[in-house]
PDB file of C-alpha atoms and ligand atoms in Angstrom:
ATOM      1  CA  MET I  28       6.262  -2.411  -3.847  1.00 49.00           C
ATOM      2  CA  ALA I  29       4.799   0.980  -4.822  1.00 50.00           C
ATOM      3  CA  GLY I  30       1.797  -0.317  -2.948  1.00 57.00           C
ATOM      4  CA  ALA I  31       3.892   0.184   0.164  1.00 61.00           C
ATOM      5  CA  ILE I  32       3.774   3.918  -0.325  1.00 74.00           C
ATOM      6  CA  ALA I  33       0.023   4.428  -0.559  1.00 83.00           C
ATOM      7  CA  GLY I  34      -1.555   1.216  -1.847  1.00 90.00           C
ATOM      8  CA  THR I  35      -3.890   1.894  -4.743  1.00 93.00           C
ATOM      9  CA  ALA I  36      -4.384   5.493  -3.494  1.00 91.00           C
ATOM     10  CA  ILE I  37      -1.671   6.641  -5.857  1.00 90.00           C
ATOM     11  CA  LEU I  38      -3.816   5.571  -8.830  1.00 91.00           C
ATOM     12  CA  LYS I  39      -6.621   7.907  -7.796  1.00 85.00           C
ATOM     13  CA  ASN I  40      -4.847  11.151  -8.437  1.00 78.00           C
ATOM     14  CA  LEU I  41      -1.927  11.296 -10.781  1.00 85.00           C
ATOM     15  CA  SER I  42      -1.936  15.009 -11.502  1.00 88.00           C
ATOM     16  CA  PRO I  43       0.991  16.935 -10.057  1.00 90.00           C
ATOM     17  CA  SER I  44      -0.031  18.877  -6.963  1.00 92.00           C
ATOM     18  CA  LYS I  45       1.494  21.852  -5.198  1.00 93.00           C
ATOM     19  CA  GLY I  46      -0.684  21.135  -2.171  1.00 95.00           C
ATOM     20  CA  LEU I  47      -0.995  18.247   0.253  1.00 97.00           C
ATOM     21  CA  LYS I  48      -3.439  15.631  -1.020  1.00 96.00           C
ATOM     22  CA  THR I  49      -2.840  12.225   0.508  1.00 96.00           C
ATOM     23  CA  ILE I  50      -1.581  11.331   3.957  1.00 97.00           C
ATOM     24  CA  THR I  51      -0.555   7.727   4.459  1.00 96.00           C
ATOM     25  CA  LEU I  52      -0.636   6.767   8.120  1.00 97.00           C
ATOM     26  CA  THR I  53       0.882   3.868  10.000  1.00 96.00           C
ATOM     27  CA  ILE I  54      -1.798   3.688  12.670  1.00 97.00           C
ATOM     28  CA  ASN I  55       0.142   1.247  14.860  1.00 96.00           C
ATOM     29  CA  ASN I  56       3.260  -0.889  15.053  1.00 95.00           C
ATOM     30  CA  ASP I  57       1.647  -4.307  15.463  1.00 95.00           C
ATOM     31  CA  CYS I  58       0.892  -7.082  13.013  1.00 95.00           C
ATOM     32  CA  ASN I  59      -0.457 -10.618  13.265  1.00 94.00           C
ATOM     33  CA  LEU I  60       1.673 -11.918  10.374  1.00 95.00           C
ATOM     34  CA  LYS I  61       5.389 -12.108   9.589  1.00 93.00           C
ATOM     35  CA  CYS I  62       5.576 -11.801   5.829  1.00 94.00           C
ATOM     36  CA  PRO I  63       8.881 -12.694   4.157  1.00 95.00           C
ATOM     37  CA  HIS I  64       9.025  -9.318   2.378  1.00 94.00           C
ATOM     38  CA  CYS I  65       7.798  -6.977   5.160  1.00 94.00           C
ATOM     39  CA  TYR I  66       9.418  -3.535   5.024  1.00 92.00           C
ATOM     40  CA  LEU I  67       7.577  -2.204   8.107  1.00 90.00           C
ATOM     41  CA  GLN I  68       9.968  -3.759  10.596  1.00 91.00           C
ATOM     42  CA  TYR I  69      10.824  -0.926  12.859  1.00 90.00           C
ATOM     43  CA  GLY I  70      10.973  -0.004  16.507  1.00 81.00           C
ATOM     44  CA  LYS I  71       9.093  -1.688  19.295  1.00 75.00           C
ATOM     45  CA  GLU I  72       5.704  -3.327  18.970  1.00 72.00           C
ATOM     46  CA  SER I  73       2.426  -2.309  20.629  1.00 77.00           C
ATOM     47  CA  PHE I  74       2.197   1.360  19.875  1.00 91.00           C
ATOM     48  CA  LEU I  75      -0.878   3.116  18.589  1.00 96.00           C
ATOM     49  CA  VAL I  76      -0.876   6.548  16.969  1.00 97.00           C
ATOM     50  CA  GLY I  77      -1.515   9.291  19.541  1.00 97.00           C
ATOM     51  CA  GLU I  78      -4.107  12.024  19.767  1.00 97.00           C
ATOM     52  CA  LEU I  79      -1.703  14.896  19.022  1.00 97.00           C
ATOM     53  CA  THR I  80      -0.591  13.230  15.785  1.00 98.00           C
ATOM     54  CA  ILE I  81      -4.200  12.627  14.781  1.00 98.00           C
ATOM     55  CA  ASN I  82      -5.118  16.242  15.564  1.00 98.00           C
ATOM     56  CA  SER I  83      -2.289  17.464  13.367  1.00 98.00           C
ATOM     57  CA  ILE I  84      -3.538  15.290  10.507  1.00 98.00           C
ATOM     58  CA  PHE I  85      -7.087  16.603  10.819  1.00 98.00           C
ATOM     59  CA  ASN I  86      -5.858  20.192  11.109  1.00 97.00           C
ATOM     60  CA  SER I  87      -4.261  19.900   7.664  1.00 98.00           C
ATOM     61  CA  ASP I  88      -5.924  20.222   4.266  1.00 97.00           C
ATOM     62  CA  PHE I  89      -5.435  16.628   3.129  1.00 97.00           C
ATOM     63  CA  GLU I  90      -8.027  15.155   0.770  1.00 96.00           C
ATOM     64  CA  HIS I  91      -7.447  11.437   1.268  1.00 97.00           C
ATOM     65  CA  LEU I  92      -6.245   9.457   4.265  1.00 97.00           C
ATOM     66  CA  ALA I  93      -4.750   6.039   3.466  1.00 97.00           C
ATOM     67  CA  ILE I  94      -4.259   3.985   6.621  1.00 97.00           C
ATOM     68  CA  VAL I  95      -1.394   1.751   5.547  1.00 92.00           C
ATOM     69  CA  GLY I  96      -0.181  -0.219   8.523  1.00 82.00           C
ATOM     70  CA  LYS I  97       1.252  -1.838  10.265  1.00 93.00           C
ATOM     71  CA  GLU I  98      -1.961  -3.896  10.524  1.00 96.00           C
ATOM     72  CA  PRO I  99      -5.012  -1.715  11.282  1.00 97.00           C
ATOM     73  CA  PHE I 100      -7.288  -4.617  12.318  1.00 97.00           C
ATOM     74  CA  VAL I 101      -4.762  -6.297  14.609  1.00 96.00           C
ATOM     75  CA  ASN I 102      -6.590  -5.688  17.902  1.00 95.00           C
ATOM     76  CA  LYS I 103      -9.600  -4.002  19.496  1.00 96.00           C
ATOM     77  CA  SER I 104      -7.901  -0.704  20.344  1.00 96.00           C
ATOM     78  CA  SER I 105      -6.556  -0.287  16.823  1.00 97.00           C
ATOM     79  CA  ILE I 106      -9.947  -1.113  15.278  1.00 97.00           C
ATOM     80  CA  ALA I 107     -11.722   1.324  17.619  1.00 97.00           C
ATOM     81  CA  LEU I 108      -9.298   4.097  16.694  1.00 97.00           C
ATOM     82  CA  LEU I 109      -9.538   3.269  12.997  1.00 97.00           C
ATOM     83  CA  GLU I 110     -13.326   3.419  13.122  1.00 97.00           C
ATOM     84  CA  LYS I 111     -13.170   6.780  14.902  1.00 97.00           C
ATOM     85  CA  MET I 112     -10.835   8.191  12.251  1.00 98.00           C
ATOM     86  CA  VAL I 113     -12.924   6.820   9.405  1.00 98.00           C
ATOM     87  CA  GLU I 114     -16.053   8.444  10.837  1.00 97.00           C
ATOM     88  CA  LYS I 115     -14.188  11.718  11.312  1.00 98.00           C
ATOM     89  CA  CYS I 116     -13.048  11.630   7.678  1.00 98.00           C
ATOM     90  CA  TYR I 117     -16.646  11.092   6.639  1.00 97.00           C
ATOM     91  CA  LEU I 118     -17.860  14.027   8.751  1.00 97.00           C
ATOM     92  CA  LYS I 119     -15.117  16.272   7.345  1.00 97.00           C
ATOM     93  CA  ASN I 120     -15.814  15.200   3.775  1.00 97.00           C
ATOM     94  CA  LYS I 121     -12.413  13.545   3.315  1.00 98.00           C
ATOM     95  CA  SER I 122     -11.980  10.225   1.596  1.00 97.00           C
ATOM     96  CA  VAL I 123     -10.331   7.373   3.462  1.00 98.00           C
ATOM     97  CA  SER I 124      -9.000   3.901   2.654  1.00 97.00           C
ATOM     98  CA  VAL I 125      -7.244   1.080   4.491  1.00 97.00           C
ATOM     99  CA  ILE I 126      -4.550  -1.417   3.583  1.00 97.00           C
ATOM    100  CA  THR I 127      -4.901  -4.617   5.554  1.00 97.00           C
ATOM    101  CA  ASN I 128      -3.717  -8.204   5.490  1.00 96.00           C
ATOM    102  CA  GLY I 129      -7.385  -9.113   5.965  1.00 96.00           C
ATOM    103  CA  ILE I 130      -6.924 -11.425   8.962  1.00 96.00           C
ATOM    104  CA  GLY I 131      -8.917  -9.170  11.315  1.00 95.00           C
ATOM    105  CA  LEU I 132     -11.382  -7.857   8.737  1.00 95.00           C
ATOM    106  CA  THR I 133     -14.102  -9.912  10.336  1.00 94.00           C
ATOM    107  CA  ASN I 134     -14.149  -7.283  13.134  1.00 95.00           C
ATOM    108  CA  LEU I 135     -14.922  -4.352  10.833  1.00 95.00           C
ATOM    109  CA  ASN I 136     -18.355  -2.901  11.481  1.00 95.00           C
ATOM    110  CA  PRO I 137     -20.187  -2.908   8.098  1.00 94.00           C
ATOM    111  CA  SER I 138     -21.714   0.505   8.811  1.00 94.00           C
ATOM    112  CA  VAL I 139     -18.198   1.940   9.206  1.00 96.00           C
ATOM    113  CA  ALA I 140     -17.117   0.061   6.074  1.00 97.00           C
ATOM    114  CA  ASN I 141     -19.671   2.159   4.193  1.00 97.00           C
ATOM    115  CA  TYR I 142     -17.644   5.284   5.018  1.00 97.00           C
ATOM    116  CA  LEU I 143     -14.521   3.803   3.465  1.00 98.00           C
ATOM    117  CA  ASP I 144     -13.676   4.580  -0.139  1.00 97.00           C
ATOM    118  CA  TYR I 145     -12.172   1.133  -0.572  1.00 98.00           C
ATOM    119  CA  ILE I 146     -10.123  -1.517   1.195  1.00 98.00           C
ATOM    120  CA  ASP I 147      -6.788  -2.778  -0.176  1.00 97.00           C
ATOM    121  CA  VAL I 148      -6.099  -6.348   0.925  1.00 97.00           C
ATOM    122  CA  SER I 149      -2.490  -7.498   0.582  1.00 97.00           C
ATOM    123  CA  PHE I 150      -2.465 -11.155  -0.468  1.00 97.00           C
ATOM    124  CA  ASP I 151       0.756 -12.140  -2.259  1.00 97.00           C
ATOM    125  CA  GLY I 152      -0.905 -15.427  -3.102  1.00 97.00           C
ATOM    126  CA  GLY I 153      -4.165 -17.140  -3.918  1.00 98.00           C
ATOM    127  CA  LYS I 154      -5.887 -20.238  -2.604  1.00 97.00           C
ATOM    128  CA  GLY I 155      -2.969 -22.475  -3.601  1.00 97.00           C
ATOM    129  CA  THR I 156      -0.017 -20.471  -2.242  1.00 98.00           C
ATOM    130  CA  TYR I 157      -1.261 -17.877   0.263  1.00 97.00           C
ATOM    131  CA  HIS I 158      -0.936 -20.186   3.276  1.00 96.00           C
ATOM    132  CA  LEU I 159       2.577 -21.176   2.250  1.00 96.00           C
ATOM    133  CA  TYR I 160       3.799 -17.616   1.826  1.00 96.00           C
ATOM    134  CA  ARG I 161       1.883 -15.621   4.447  1.00 95.00           C
ATOM    135  CA  LYS I 162       1.031 -18.541   6.732  1.00 94.00           C
ATOM    136  CA  GLY I 163      -2.533 -17.329   7.193  1.00 92.00           C
ATOM    137  CA  SER I 164      -5.923 -18.679   6.181  1.00 95.00           C
ATOM    138  CA  PHE I 165      -6.932 -17.592   2.669  1.00 97.00           C
ATOM    139  CA  ASP I 166     -10.455 -18.926   3.174  1.00 97.00           C
ATOM    140  CA  LYS I 167     -10.975 -16.931   6.349  1.00 95.00           C
ATOM    141  CA  ILE I 168      -9.996 -13.687   4.619  1.00 97.00           C
ATOM    142  CA  ILE I 169     -12.261 -14.412   1.655  1.00 97.00           C
ATOM    143  CA  ASP I 170     -15.141 -15.169   4.052  1.00 96.00           C
ATOM    144  CA  SER I 171     -14.600 -11.813   5.792  1.00 95.00           C
ATOM    145  CA  ILE I 172     -14.536  -9.959   2.461  1.00 97.00           C
ATOM    146  CA  TYR I 173     -17.659 -11.766   1.324  1.00 94.00           C
ATOM    147  CA  ASN I 174     -19.391 -10.922   4.598  1.00 94.00           C
ATOM    148  CA  ILE I 175     -18.522  -7.201   4.393  1.00 96.00           C
ATOM    149  CA  GLN I 176     -19.474  -7.057   0.717  1.00 94.00           C
ATOM    150  CA  SER I 177     -22.864  -8.504   1.514  1.00 94.00           C
ATOM    151  CA  LYS I 178     -23.527  -5.878   4.225  1.00 95.00           C
ATOM    152  CA  SER I 179     -21.922  -2.711   2.823  1.00 96.00           C
ATOM    153  CA  ASN I 180     -21.028  -0.923  -0.396  1.00 95.00           C
ATOM    154  CA  VAL I 181     -17.293  -0.746   0.145  1.00 97.00           C
ATOM    155  CA  THR I 182     -15.125  -2.013  -2.717  1.00 97.00           C
ATOM    156  CA  PHE I 183     -12.038  -4.194  -2.362  1.00 98.00           C
ATOM    157  CA  ASN I 184      -8.706  -4.295  -4.193  1.00 98.00           C
ATOM    158  CA  ALA I 185      -6.129  -7.105  -4.054  1.00 98.00           C
ATOM    159  CA  LEU I 186      -2.405  -6.316  -3.726  1.00 97.00           C
ATOM    160  CA  HIS I 187       0.461  -8.627  -4.634  1.00 98.00           C
ATOM    161  CA  THR I 188       4.217  -8.062  -4.286  1.00 96.00           C
ATOM    162  CA  LEU I 189       6.458  -9.733  -6.855  1.00 97.00           C
ATOM    163  CA  SER I 190       9.684 -11.119  -5.393  1.00 97.00           C
ATOM    164  CA  THR I 191      11.672 -14.344  -5.559  1.00 98.00           C
ATOM    165  CA  GLY I 192       9.084 -15.723  -3.104  1.00 97.00           C
ATOM    166  CA  THR I 193       6.055 -15.095  -5.335  1.00 98.00           C
ATOM    167  CA  ILE I 194       7.161 -14.744  -8.961  1.00 98.00           C
ATOM    168  CA  ASN I 195       6.209 -18.347  -9.771  1.00 98.00           C
ATOM    169  CA  ASN I 196       2.686 -17.869  -8.415  1.00 98.00           C
ATOM    170  CA  ILE I 197       1.224 -15.187 -10.702  1.00 98.00           C
ATOM    171  CA  ASP I 198      -1.692 -17.326 -11.904  1.00 98.00           C
ATOM    172  CA  ASP I 199      -2.543 -18.297  -8.342  1.00 98.00           C
ATOM    173  CA  MET I 200      -2.379 -14.633  -7.297  1.00 98.00           C
ATOM    174  CA  MET I 201      -4.722 -13.785 -10.171  1.00 98.00           C
ATOM    175  CA  SER I 202      -7.109 -16.479  -8.963  1.00 98.00           C
ATOM    176  CA  VAL I 203      -8.270 -14.292  -6.042  1.00 98.00           C
ATOM    177  CA  ARG I 204     -10.890 -12.863  -8.418  1.00 97.00           C
ATOM    178  CA  ARG I 205     -12.630 -16.234  -8.512  1.00 96.00           C
ATOM    179  CA  PHE I 206     -13.371 -15.993  -4.785  1.00 96.00           C
ATOM    180  CA  ALA I 207     -14.468 -12.363  -4.324  1.00 95.00           C
ATOM    181  CA  ASP I 208     -15.037  -9.161  -6.296  1.00 96.00           C
ATOM    182  CA  PHE I 209     -11.955  -7.001  -6.616  1.00 98.00           C
ATOM    183  CA  LYS I 210     -12.042  -3.708  -8.457  1.00 98.00           C
ATOM    184  CA  ILE I 211      -8.267  -3.703  -8.940  1.00 98.00           C
ATOM    185  CA  ILE I 212      -5.729  -6.534  -8.729  1.00 98.00           C
ATOM    186  CA  MET I 213      -2.474  -4.667  -8.353  1.00 97.00           C
ATOM    187  CA  PHE I 214       1.000  -6.173  -8.571  1.00 97.00           C
ATOM    188  CA  SER I 215       4.145  -4.255  -7.649  1.00 96.00           C
ATOM    189  CA  PRO I 216       7.802  -5.330  -7.594  1.00 96.00           C
ATOM    190  CA  TYR I 217       9.524  -5.945  -4.266  1.00 95.00           C
ATOM    191  CA  LEU I 218      12.019  -3.250  -3.292  1.00 92.00           C
ATOM    192  CA  ASN I 219      15.110  -3.515  -1.145  1.00 91.00           C
ATOM    193  CA  THR I 220      14.462  -1.316   1.873  1.00 89.00           C
ATOM    194  CA  LEU I 221      16.319  -0.363   5.033  1.00 91.00           C
ATOM    195  CA  HIS I 222      14.624  -1.669   8.174  1.00 91.00           C
ATOM    196  CA  ASP I 223      15.355  -3.335  11.505  1.00 90.00           C
ATOM    197  CA  GLY I 224      14.477  -6.879  10.454  1.00 91.00           C
ATOM    198  CA  LYS I 225      15.317  -9.376   7.782  1.00 92.00           C
ATOM    199  CA  ASN I 226      13.583 -10.296   4.543  1.00 92.00           C
ATOM    200  CA  ASP I 227      13.640 -13.845   3.204  1.00 93.00           C
ATOM    201  CA  VAL I 228      12.982 -12.836  -0.398  1.00 95.00           C
ATOM    202  CA  SER I 229      14.889 -10.812  -2.981  1.00 95.00           C
ATOM    203  CA  ILE I 230      14.145  -8.615  -5.940  1.00 95.00           C
ATOM    204  CA  VAL I 231      13.328 -10.041  -9.359  1.00 96.00           C
ATOM    205  CA  GLN I 232      14.744  -8.145 -12.341  1.00 95.00           C
ATOM    206  CA  LEU I 233      12.150  -5.926 -13.989  1.00 95.00           C
ATOM    207  CA  GLU I 234      12.523  -7.630 -17.370  1.00 96.00           C
ATOM    208  CA  GLU I 235      11.897 -11.022 -15.759  1.00 97.00           C
ATOM    209  CA  ILE I 236       8.778  -9.637 -14.084  1.00 97.00           C
ATOM    210  CA  LEU I 237       7.470  -8.323 -17.409  1.00 98.00           C
ATOM    211  CA  LYS I 238       8.234 -11.624 -19.103  1.00 98.00           C
ATOM    212  CA  ARG I 239       6.421 -13.638 -16.436  1.00 98.00           C
ATOM    213  CA  LEU I 240       3.385 -11.348 -16.437  1.00 98.00           C
ATOM    214  CA  SER I 241       3.190 -11.468 -20.239  1.00 98.00           C
ATOM    215  CA  GLN I 242       3.093 -15.272 -19.974  1.00 98.00           C
ATOM    216  CA  SER I 243       0.054 -15.177 -17.690  1.00 98.00           C
ATOM    217  CA  THR I 244      -3.087 -15.196 -19.811  1.00 98.00           C
ATOM    218  CA  ASP I 245      -5.092 -14.382 -16.714  1.00 98.00           C
ATOM    219  CA  PHE I 246      -3.027 -11.275 -16.006  1.00 98.00           C
ATOM    220  CA  VAL I 247      -3.013 -10.119 -19.620  1.00 98.00           C
ATOM    221  CA  GLU I 248      -6.705 -10.663 -20.265  1.00 98.00           C
ATOM    222  CA  THR I 249      -8.227  -9.571 -16.959  1.00 98.00           C
ATOM    223  CA  LYS I 250      -9.215  -5.933 -17.109  1.00 97.00           C
ATOM    224  CA  GLU I 251      -8.868  -5.434 -13.330  1.00 97.00           C
ATOM    225  CA  SER I 252      -5.172  -6.428 -13.209  1.00 98.00           C
ATOM    226  CA  LEU I 253      -2.207  -4.073 -13.476  1.00 97.00           C
ATOM    227  CA  LEU I 254       1.438  -3.737 -12.530  1.00 97.00           C
ATOM    228  CA  LEU I 255       2.361  -0.571 -10.673  1.00 95.00           C
ATOM    229  CA  MET I 256       5.938   0.585 -11.053  1.00 92.00           C
ATOM    230  CA  ASP I 257       7.567   3.788  -9.959  1.00 89.00           C
ATOM    231  CA  ILE I 258      10.888   5.562 -10.173  1.00 88.00           C
ATOM    232  CA  TYR I 259      12.133   3.719  -7.083  1.00 88.00           C
ATOM    233  CA  HIS I 260      11.960   0.478  -9.055  1.00 89.00           C
ATOM    234  CA  THR I 261      13.777   1.871 -12.086  1.00 90.00           C
ATOM    235  CA  GLU I 262      16.368   3.542  -9.850  1.00 89.00           C
ATOM    236  CA  GLN I 263      16.951   0.330  -7.914  1.00 89.00           C
ATOM    237  CA  GLU I 264      17.722  -1.519 -11.093  1.00 89.00           C
ATOM    238  CA  GLY I 265      19.575   1.362 -12.747  1.00 91.00           C
ATOM    239  CA  VAL I 266      17.371   1.424 -15.853  1.00 91.00           C
ATOM    240  CA  SER I 267      15.868   4.526 -17.429  1.00 93.00           C
ATOM    241  CA  THR I 268      12.114   4.899 -17.846  1.00 92.00           C
ATOM    242  CA  GLU I 269      12.735   4.923 -21.621  1.00 93.00           C
ATOM    243  CA  THR I 270      14.361   1.483 -21.430  1.00 94.00           C
ATOM    244  CA  LEU I 271      11.511   0.262 -19.280  1.00 94.00           C
ATOM    245  CA  LYS I 272       8.959   1.563 -21.770  1.00 95.00           C
ATOM    246  CA  GLU I 273      10.759  -0.299 -24.576  1.00 96.00           C
ATOM    247  CA  LEU I 274      10.536  -3.493 -22.520  1.00 96.00           C
ATOM    248  CA  MET I 275       6.852  -2.865 -21.822  1.00 96.00           C
ATOM    249  CA  SER I 276       6.225  -2.596 -25.581  1.00 97.00           C
ATOM    250  CA  PHE I 277       8.348  -5.635 -26.323  1.00 98.00           C
ATOM    251  CA  TYR I 278       6.242  -7.726 -23.939  1.00 98.00           C
ATOM    252  CA  GLN I 279       3.030  -6.033 -25.158  1.00 97.00           C
ATOM    253  CA  LEU I 280       2.186  -4.862 -21.675  1.00 98.00           C
ATOM    254  CA  ASP I 281       1.839  -1.100 -22.262  1.00 96.00           C
ATOM    255  CA  SER I 282      -1.824  -1.090 -21.331  1.00 97.00           C
ATOM    256  CA  LYS I 283      -1.281  -3.287 -18.257  1.00 98.00           C
ATOM    257  CA  ILE I 284       1.380  -1.184 -16.537  1.00 96.00           C
ATOM    258  CA  LYS I 285       0.924   1.992 -14.557  1.00 95.00           C
ATOM    259  CA  LEU I 286       4.300   3.650 -14.559  1.00 93.00           C
ATOM    260  CA  ILE I 287       4.675   6.426 -11.988  1.00 91.00           C
ATOM    261  CA  GLU I 288       7.366   8.510 -13.625  1.00 89.00           C
ATOM    262  CA  LYS I 289       7.660  11.214 -10.991  1.00 89.00           C
ATOM    263  CA  ASP I 290       8.455  10.937  -7.319  1.00 91.00           C
ATOM    264  CA  PRO I 291       5.126  10.386  -5.470  1.00 91.00           C
ATOM    265  CA  LEU I 292       5.837  13.582  -3.501  1.00 94.00           C
ATOM    266  CA  ASN I 293       4.844  15.386  -6.724  1.00 93.00           C
ATOM    267  CA  TYR I 294       1.333  13.999  -6.375  1.00 93.00           C
ATOM    268  CA  GLY I 295       0.832  15.455  -2.912  1.00 95.00           C
ATOM    269  CA  ILE I 296       1.624  12.337  -0.845  1.00 95.00           C
ATOM    270  CA  ILE I 297       3.327  12.266   2.559  1.00 96.00           C
ATOM    271  CA  ARG I 298       3.592   9.672   5.336  1.00 96.00           C
ATOM    272  CA  VAL I 299       2.844  10.168   9.020  1.00 97.00           C
ATOM    273  CA  THR I 300       3.928   7.396  11.379  1.00 96.00           C
ATOM    274  CA  TYR I 301       2.297   6.089  14.555  1.00 96.00           C
ATOM    275  CA  ASP I 302       5.238   7.595  16.462  1.00 95.00           C
ATOM    276  CA  ASP I 303       4.667  11.055  14.968  1.00 97.00           C
ATOM    277  CA  TYR I 304       7.303  11.310  12.222  1.00 97.00           C
ATOM    278  CA  VAL I 305       6.470  13.073   8.960  1.00 98.00           C
ATOM    279  CA  LEU I 306       8.189  11.568   5.927  1.00 97.00           C
ATOM    280  CA  THR I 307       8.410  11.911   2.163  1.00 96.00           C
ATOM    281  CA  PRO I 308       7.198   8.834   0.218  1.00 93.00           C
ATOM    282  CA  TYR I 309      10.823   7.867  -0.431  1.00 93.00           C
ATOM    283  CA  GLU I 310      11.689   8.140   3.267  1.00 94.00           C
ATOM    284  CA  SER I 311       8.631   6.064   4.121  1.00 93.00           C
ATOM    285  CA  ILE I 312      10.015   2.947   2.462  1.00 92.00           C
ATOM    286  CA  HIS I 313      13.151   2.972   4.642  1.00 93.00           C
ATOM    287  CA  PRO I 314      12.002   2.583   8.269  1.00 93.00           C
ATOM    288  CA  LYS I 315      15.571   2.374   9.577  1.00 93.00           C
ATOM    289  CA  ASN I 316      15.898   6.082   8.794  1.00 93.00           C
ATOM    290  CA  TYR I 317      12.512   7.243  10.129  1.00 94.00           C
ATOM    291  CA  THR I 318      14.016   8.783  13.267  1.00 93.00           C
ATOM    292  CA  LYS I 319      16.249  10.999  11.105  1.00 94.00           C
ATOM    293  CA  SER I 320      13.208  12.997   9.989  1.00 95.00           C
ATOM    294  CA  PRO I 321      13.353  16.542  11.376  1.00 95.00           C
ATOM    295  CA  TYR I 322       9.538  16.758  11.484  1.00 97.00           C
ATOM    296  CA  LEU I 323       7.190  15.561  14.197  1.00 97.00           C
ATOM    297  CA  ALA I 324       3.548  15.822  13.149  1.00 98.00           C
ATOM    298  CA  SER I 325       2.273  16.976  16.537  1.00 97.00           C
ATOM    299  CA  GLY I 326       4.460  20.069  16.493  1.00 88.00           C
ATOM    300  CA  VAL I 327       3.998  21.271  12.929  1.00 96.00           C
ATOM    301  CA  ASN I 328       1.529  22.357  10.301  1.00 97.00           C
ATOM    302  CA  LEU I 329       1.489  19.464   7.829  1.00 98.00           C
ATOM    303  CA  ASN I 330       0.614  21.717   4.886  1.00 98.00           C
ATOM    304  CA  GLN I 331       3.736  23.759   5.537  1.00 97.00           C
ATOM    305  CA  VAL I 332       5.897  20.675   6.025  1.00 97.00           C
ATOM    306  CA  PHE I 333       4.648  19.306   2.724  1.00 97.00           C
ATOM    307  CA  GLU I 334       5.515  22.596   1.003  1.00 96.00           C
ATOM    308  CA  THR I 335       9.002  22.586   2.547  1.00 97.00           C
ATOM    309  CA  MET I 336       9.536  18.978   1.462  1.00 96.00           C
ATOM    310  CA  GLN I 337       8.476  19.754  -2.086  1.00 95.00           C
ATOM    311  CA  ASN I 338      10.704  22.849  -2.267  1.00 94.00           C
ATOM    312  CA  ALA I 339      13.658  20.863  -0.932  1.00 92.00           C
ATOM    313  CA  PHE I 340      12.971  18.113  -3.438  1.00 81.00           C
ATOM    314  CA  SER I 341      12.740  20.404  -6.446  1.00 73.00           C
TER     315      SER I 341
HETATM  316  S1  SF4 E 405       0.890  -7.958   6.797  1.00 56.68           S
HETATM  317 FE1  SF4 E 405       2.072  -6.157   6.166  1.00 56.68          FE
HETATM  318  S2  SF4 E 405       2.872  -5.286   8.076  1.00 56.68           S
HETATM  319 FE2  SF4 E 405       2.215  -7.392   8.529  1.00 56.68          FE
HETATM  320  S3  SF4 E 405       4.061  -8.622   8.293  1.00 56.68           S
HETATM  321 FE3  SF4 E 405       2.946  -8.675   6.352  1.00 56.68          FE
HETATM  322  S4  SF4 E 405       3.865  -7.019   5.108  1.00 56.68           S
HETATM  323 FE4  SF4 E 405       4.432  -6.653   7.279  1.00 56.68          FE
END
């Protein structure tokens, strides 16, 4: 579930950074789905990020803004704010991306889509299993993607989380590429996280994940597909990166796996939440602890907070 931290944004810049590079933002606390693996279950619904938080973000020296949740296209006010932020990024020469479940994509203005670097769509299924797992309409999402692709230049990526709820559906998840163009089809293992809700799925052992992926001809032979794993996954399972690398070789998946061996904080990533908290990437995957953060974005300089977080970490 490394995708939970920044989506595919983490793939864009994997050189260690002493400065702030990527801010991931939960723009609101609303969603139109209830996915069995959702980690963003936290606080009350119906909150949108405020002006002071946004000002603090734009007063910092970030390079890329990844709007990661809860669901940016959930309603008109969220879409209006998203479009405003995307345009501001464009005017300030910053890159910007969105992670969405795709349900409300039909409301994205294609001219604003042109300002986006890319859009990550979280699927966790294809035509055969999406509706069973996410209980939404796969066809409707594909239609929206097709519509935006025909009117803008924005590229799309597909995200899939591998858990007990999806591990049997890898070929169906790969089948999304038959319905629309995706630059990247990224899988990531489900992580146990601390939040206010309940998940109906569990982790799958890393070796089992590698075995299943190696058995999928579609996954192995499609150049767009990859598995993203990070130190949170190895830590969760108590395996070293060396052991993981041996398993990757054993299953002949070295070229298909992007292993993030350092904490994502090293790559200049932080999270800002709709309710103003500033978090390290690790803190961002445990919503139950968000309120323990000593930093509120509206009252601080985010460059300095990032520096303090990195110093504390090292
Ligand atoms: S779409 Fe994302 S935020 Fe919404 S329920 Fe699913 S995992 Fe959670």
